Amino acid sequence: MKYGFLIFIIFLLFSLNRTFSVSNEKKETIQIIHADLIQNNENQDLVLIGNIHLKYDKYHLFCDKVIYDKKNYKYHGYGNVRLESGKNKIISQNIVGNFFDFQLSGKVILYHGKTKLTADTINCNFKKKLLQAINNVVLFFDKKKLTTNMLEFDLISNQIFYKKNSILHYGDYTICSKEGFFYINKKKIELKHEIKLIGKNYTVYANTLVYLFKQDQIHFHEPAIIVENMNFDNFIYAKKALLSFRKKIFLFENYVSIHYNGKIVRGDYLFFDQNTKCGFMKNIFLENTKQNYFLISSGYGKFDLHSASLILKQNPKIIKTSKNNFVFIYSNILKINLKKNDTYSIQAFSIKSFFLNEAENIQGTCNFFNYESQNGEMKFYGNPILWFHNQKITGQTIYIQNDEKNNSIIKNIKIIKNASYIEKINSEEIVKSGSVAVVKSENVAVVKSANIAVVKSRTAAVVNCGTVVVVEIGTVAVVMSLRAEFIKSGIVAVVMSGYVLL
């Protein structure tokens, strides 16, 4: 009886070895390390029951029961199935096939290095070194989680391919795509088709995405759109982008268009540091659809979200247009500060030229310019020079105030210190003044002061008969009525320190 059982075991091992020899040219031996019971069933299938341990090459199979089909050269394993090779292992409830090509089902869990894979079913082909996971697939790796319906694992190249509506979870981000490639050795993921990266504050839409684990960066090599979750009208479009989660840096290249609260910013390049809330752009074009102005900079600009400011360098230009007004400023440096209620201020340094008020056709130059959108006040500093119509105004500082209701109408012009006014009446006669106000025409009043001159007139410094001019010299105000009986041809009116000389 003792020798009979030994002969049965030898026959069993021969049968198993022969079975796998048919499906594999290289003959290998399958060893039964342990089984509580070995017997044949009514179909003459070999049945192993209880604490089964089989060994083939470097693979170990554990389960509660095995039925070996001699005709089809397949085995069926049931209950607490575990297939191990070194530190890698697969756990399931069922296994069908042979050691070269088999299927595991029932809460399948695969451990491969630092990677964990779960699925309803996993098909293994050890000839090609391929695994295929089907239905409810979940892959865990490097603090990341991937869910999909189908996944293929190449054990030779250590690459994973997945498709059919995959979702990648990483920290506070969720990335959806139709398919993707996971390169374990390179620590890189490539996603394709209908990509949607969802964060707390924004969602990114794209067709291609590359994620680098080591750098913790996401690259968009094709156009991407970043949309604010709370307001879909606020978004960023870029032809090429990089997002660095670890450094919290955003980089947009080739072309970028930012749409935010009615403002549009376009440029060739945008860098933003989320830690400092600062960044810079190149070749900027800014448009405000609500306030009807736009800005052009051929150089680059720095912006700070903390102070809501934008500084532009390298010959920036700012253009403001409305139904009745036009502004053009060309300078070396521009600074824009955004304020509450959609108001803003503009500061320009080393202005080469400017054009204001299309109706009055004002143009000139100065060292420093400041504009406040809230009250429409413009200030010119550093010996500004203004030309409009046939007049020229200079001074140390000039203020221009537009009408609140119609900004195409100049409400007043104020000149502080070193005021000078020149008007060309015709091709031969120029009206000038030194330190006094001089009238050299029946129909023209010229007002000038070395201190402060306030001229309230639509034509700024040209006063026709019947109008009133207020001239402030120091603290004295003199009112001069320019009617026909006061002004005659050849008569000069001089205004000095509160006195009127006729």
Short mmCIF file of C-alpha atoms in Angstrom, two decimals, residues 140-370:
data_model
loop_
_atom_site.label_atom_id
_atom_site.label_comp_id
_atom_site.label_asym_id
_atom_site.label_seq_id
_atom_site.Cartn_x
_atom_site.Cartn_y
_atom_site.Cartn_z
CA PHE A 140 -2.49 51.90 -6.88
CA PHE A 141 1.02 53.28 -7.35
CA ASP A 142 3.15 56.00 -5.74
CA LYS A 143 0.26 57.60 -3.78
CA LYS A 144 -1.87 57.62 -6.91
CA LYS A 145 -5.02 55.72 -7.78
CA LEU A 146 -6.26 54.77 -11.23
CA THR A 147 -9.72 53.39 -11.98
CA THR A 148 -10.67 52.03 -15.40
CA ASN A 149 -12.61 49.24 -17.14
CA MET A 150 -9.71 47.57 -18.92
CA LEU A 151 -5.96 47.54 -18.33
CA GLU A 152 -3.01 45.71 -19.89
CA PHE A 153 0.27 45.18 -18.02
CA ASP A 154 3.48 44.33 -19.95
CA LEU A 155 5.76 42.65 -17.41
CA ILE A 156 8.81 42.77 -19.70
CA SER A 157 8.79 46.52 -20.41
CA ASN A 158 7.05 47.25 -17.11
CA GLN A 159 4.44 49.33 -18.93
CA ILE A 160 0.70 49.63 -18.39
CA PHE A 161 -1.87 50.54 -21.02
CA TYR A 162 -5.44 51.33 -20.06
CA LYS A 163 -8.56 52.60 -21.79
CA LYS A 164 -12.34 52.89 -21.57
CA ASN A 165 -13.01 55.89 -19.34
CA SER A 166 -10.10 55.88 -16.92
CA ILE A 167 -9.90 58.16 -13.86
CA LEU A 168 -6.60 59.03 -12.16
CA HIS A 169 -6.73 60.32 -8.56
CA TYR A 170 -3.79 62.25 -7.13
CA GLY A 171 -4.09 64.41 -4.00
CA ASP A 172 -6.81 66.99 -4.61
CA TYR A 173 -6.81 66.35 -8.37
CA THR A 174 -8.81 63.95 -10.53
CA ILE A 175 -7.82 63.28 -14.16
CA CYS A 176 -10.26 61.62 -16.57
CA SER A 177 -9.30 60.30 -20.02
CA LYS A 178 -10.27 57.73 -22.64
CA GLU A 179 -6.92 55.93 -22.57
CA GLY A 180 -3.44 56.19 -21.13
CA PHE A 181 0.06 54.71 -20.88
CA PHE A 182 1.88 54.23 -17.60
CA TYR A 183 5.67 53.76 -17.84
CA ILE A 184 6.67 52.41 -14.43
CA ASN A 185 10.46 52.51 -14.95
CA LYS A 186 10.34 56.03 -16.38
CA LYS A 187 7.77 57.08 -13.79
CA LYS A 188 5.67 58.72 -16.45
CA ILE A 189 2.01 58.70 -17.53
CA GLU A 190 0.70 59.68 -20.96
CA LEU A 191 -3.04 60.31 -21.33
CA LYS A 192 -4.99 60.72 -24.55
CA HIS A 193 -8.45 61.77 -25.74
CA GLU A 194 -11.07 63.81 -23.86
CA ILE A 195 -8.83 64.58 -20.90
CA LYS A 196 -10.35 66.43 -17.96
CA LEU A 197 -8.19 67.44 -14.98
CA ILE A 198 -10.42 68.49 -12.08
CA GLY A 199 -9.09 70.53 -9.15
CA LYS A 200 -10.72 72.48 -6.33
CA ASN A 201 -10.75 75.79 -8.19
CA TYR A 202 -10.41 74.91 -11.87
CA THR A 203 -10.82 72.18 -14.51
CA VAL A 204 -8.41 71.58 -17.42
CA TYR A 205 -9.62 70.19 -20.77
CA ALA A 206 -7.14 68.73 -23.27
CA ASN A 207 -6.49 65.86 -25.68
CA THR A 208 -2.97 64.94 -24.53
CA LEU A 209 -1.28 65.01 -21.14
CA VAL A 210 2.10 63.83 -19.82
CA TYR A 211 2.62 63.45 -16.07
CA LEU A 212 6.17 63.05 -14.67
CA PHE A 213 6.21 61.49 -11.19
CA LYS A 214 9.73 62.51 -10.17
CA GLN A 215 9.30 66.15 -11.10
CA ASP A 216 5.61 66.12 -10.10
CA GLN A 217 4.77 67.98 -13.30
CA ILE A 218 2.03 67.82 -15.90
CA HIS A 219 2.82 68.80 -19.50
CA PHE A 220 0.22 69.71 -22.10
CA HIS A 221 1.97 69.51 -25.48
CA GLU A 222 -1.23 70.34 -27.34
CA PRO A 223 -3.84 73.08 -26.72
CA ALA A 224 -5.48 73.07 -23.29
CA ILE A 225 -8.30 75.09 -21.70
CA ILE A 226 -8.34 75.86 -17.96
CA VAL A 227 -11.82 76.83 -16.72
CA GLU A 228 -12.71 78.30 -13.31
CA ASN A 229 -15.16 75.99 -11.55
CA MET A 230 -17.28 78.79 -10.05
CA ASN A 231 -17.47 80.90 -13.23
CA PHE A 232 -17.23 79.23 -16.63
CA ASP A 233 -16.71 82.62 -18.31
CA ASN A 234 -13.28 82.83 -16.65
CA PHE A 235 -10.80 80.58 -18.44
CA ILE A 236 -7.29 80.26 -19.89
CA TYR A 237 -6.49 78.91 -23.34
CA ALA A 238 -2.91 77.87 -24.13
CA LYS A 239 -1.26 76.02 -26.99
CA LYS A 240 1.32 74.53 -24.63
CA ALA A 241 1.34 74.41 -20.83
CA LEU A 242 3.19 73.03 -17.79
CA LEU A 243 1.78 72.61 -14.27
CA SER A 244 4.17 71.89 -11.39
CA PHE A 245 2.25 70.65 -8.34
CA ARG A 246 5.26 70.49 -6.02
CA LYS A 247 6.60 73.97 -6.82
CA LYS A 248 3.11 75.32 -7.59
CA ILE A 249 4.29 76.88 -10.84
CA PHE A 250 2.26 77.36 -14.03
CA LEU A 251 3.90 77.95 -17.41
CA PHE A 252 2.11 78.67 -20.71
CA GLU A 253 4.03 78.88 -24.00
CA ASN A 254 3.57 79.65 -27.71
CA TYR A 255 0.24 81.40 -27.16
CA VAL A 256 -1.94 82.06 -24.12
CA SER A 257 -5.29 83.84 -23.77
CA ILE A 258 -6.71 84.65 -20.33
CA HIS A 259 -10.39 85.61 -19.98
CA TYR A 260 -11.26 86.92 -16.51
CA ASN A 261 -14.21 89.09 -15.44
CA GLY A 262 -14.63 90.78 -18.81
CA LYS A 263 -10.87 91.27 -19.28
CA ILE A 264 -8.86 89.45 -21.93
CA VAL A 265 -5.07 89.07 -21.72
CA ARG A 266 -3.19 87.51 -24.60
CA GLY A 267 0.51 86.80 -24.90
CA ASP A 268 3.21 84.49 -26.21
CA TYR A 269 4.43 83.37 -22.79
CA LEU A 270 3.09 83.35 -19.22
CA PHE A 271 4.83 82.28 -16.00
CA PHE A 272 2.96 82.22 -12.67
CA ASP A 273 4.19 81.29 -9.17
CA GLN A 274 1.21 80.30 -7.03
CA ASN A 275 3.25 80.68 -3.82
CA THR A 276 4.10 84.34 -4.37
CA LYS A 277 1.03 85.09 -6.54
CA CYS A 278 3.41 86.75 -9.01
CA GLY A 279 4.47 86.10 -12.59
CA PHE A 280 5.37 87.65 -15.92
CA MET A 281 4.24 87.62 -19.54
CA LYS A 282 5.75 88.36 -22.96
CA ASN A 283 4.19 90.27 -25.84
CA ILE A 284 1.03 91.19 -23.96
CA PHE A 285 -2.29 92.27 -25.43
CA LEU A 286 -4.85 93.20 -22.78
CA GLU A 287 -8.48 94.02 -23.54
CA ASN A 288 -11.24 95.10 -21.18
CA THR A 289 -14.59 94.44 -22.84
CA LYS A 290 -16.49 96.31 -20.09
CA GLN A 291 -14.36 99.48 -20.06
CA ASN A 292 -13.56 99.40 -23.80
CA TYR A 293 -9.79 99.68 -23.61
CA PHE A 294 -6.92 97.53 -24.68
CA LEU A 295 -3.18 97.48 -24.06
CA ILE A 296 -0.26 96.32 -26.17
CA SER A 297 3.27 95.51 -24.99
CA SER A 298 5.92 94.20 -27.37
CA GLY A 299 8.23 93.43 -24.44
CA TYR A 300 7.27 91.73 -21.20
CA GLY A 301 5.32 92.48 -18.06
CA LYS A 302 5.33 91.48 -14.41
CA PHE A 303 2.12 91.06 -12.43
CA ASP A 304 1.37 90.73 -8.72
CA LEU A 305 -2.04 89.39 -7.65
CA HIS A 306 -1.50 90.51 -4.03
CA SER A 307 -1.33 94.15 -5.04
CA ALA A 308 -3.44 93.64 -8.20
CA SER A 309 -0.78 95.36 -10.31
CA LEU A 310 0.75 94.85 -13.74
CA ILE A 311 4.09 96.42 -14.75
CA LEU A 312 4.98 96.47 -18.46
CA LYS A 313 8.42 97.18 -19.89
CA GLN A 314 10.16 97.50 -23.25
CA ASN A 315 8.06 100.11 -25.07
CA PRO A 316 4.53 99.18 -23.99
CA LYS A 317 1.55 100.95 -25.50
CA ILE A 318 -1.88 101.50 -23.98
CA ILE A 319 -4.95 102.33 -26.01
CA LYS A 320 -8.36 103.21 -24.56
CA THR A 321 -11.34 103.53 -26.86
CA SER A 322 -14.97 104.34 -26.26
CA LYS A 323 -17.84 105.68 -28.32
CA ASN A 324 -16.72 109.29 -27.87
CA ASN A 325 -13.12 109.09 -26.71
CA PHE A 326 -9.72 107.76 -27.67
CA VAL A 327 -6.46 107.49 -25.67
CA PHE A 328 -3.06 106.30 -26.87
CA ILE A 329 0.07 106.23 -24.66
CA TYR A 330 3.51 105.08 -25.79
CA SER A 331 6.14 104.86 -23.02
CA ASN A 332 9.05 102.87 -21.64
CA ILE A 333 7.23 101.53 -18.58
CA LEU A 334 3.53 101.15 -17.77
CA LYS A 335 2.00 100.22 -14.41
CA ILE A 336 -1.66 99.28 -14.05
CA ASN A 337 -3.34 98.91 -10.64
CA LEU A 338 -6.74 97.24 -10.49
CA LYS A 339 -9.08 98.56 -7.81
CA LYS A 340 -12.57 97.91 -6.48
CA ASN A 341 -15.73 98.25 -8.55
CA ASP A 342 -13.79 97.52 -11.74
CA THR A 343 -11.86 100.80 -11.47
CA TYR A 344 -8.16 101.10 -12.15
CA SER A 345 -5.24 103.50 -12.34
CA ILE A 346 -2.56 103.75 -15.02
CA GLN A 347 0.94 105.13 -14.51
CA ALA A 348 3.32 105.67 -17.42
CA PHE A 349 7.03 106.53 -17.17
CA SER A 350 9.25 108.23 -19.76
CA ILE A 351 6.41 108.81 -22.17
CA LYS A 352 7.52 109.16 -25.77
CA SER A 353 4.15 110.31 -27.04
CA PHE A 354 0.47 110.31 -26.18
CA PHE A 355 -2.82 111.14 -27.91
CA LEU A 356 -5.93 112.05 -25.93
CA ASN A 357 -9.51 113.01 -26.66
CA GLU A 358 -10.34 112.45 -30.29
CA ALA A 359 -12.63 115.51 -30.34
CA GLU A 360 -9.90 117.87 -29.12
CA ASN A 361 -7.03 115.93 -30.74
CA ILE A 362 -4.66 116.44 -27.80
CA GLN A 363 -1.14 115.07 -28.14
CA GLY A 364 2.14 115.57 -26.35
CA THR A 365 4.90 114.15 -24.22
CA CYS A 366 5.97 114.12 -20.55
CA ASN A 367 8.10 112.24 -18.03
CA PHE A 368 5.31 110.77 -15.93
CA PHE A 369 1.58 110.22 -16.47
CA ASN A 370 -1.15 109.12 -14.05
#
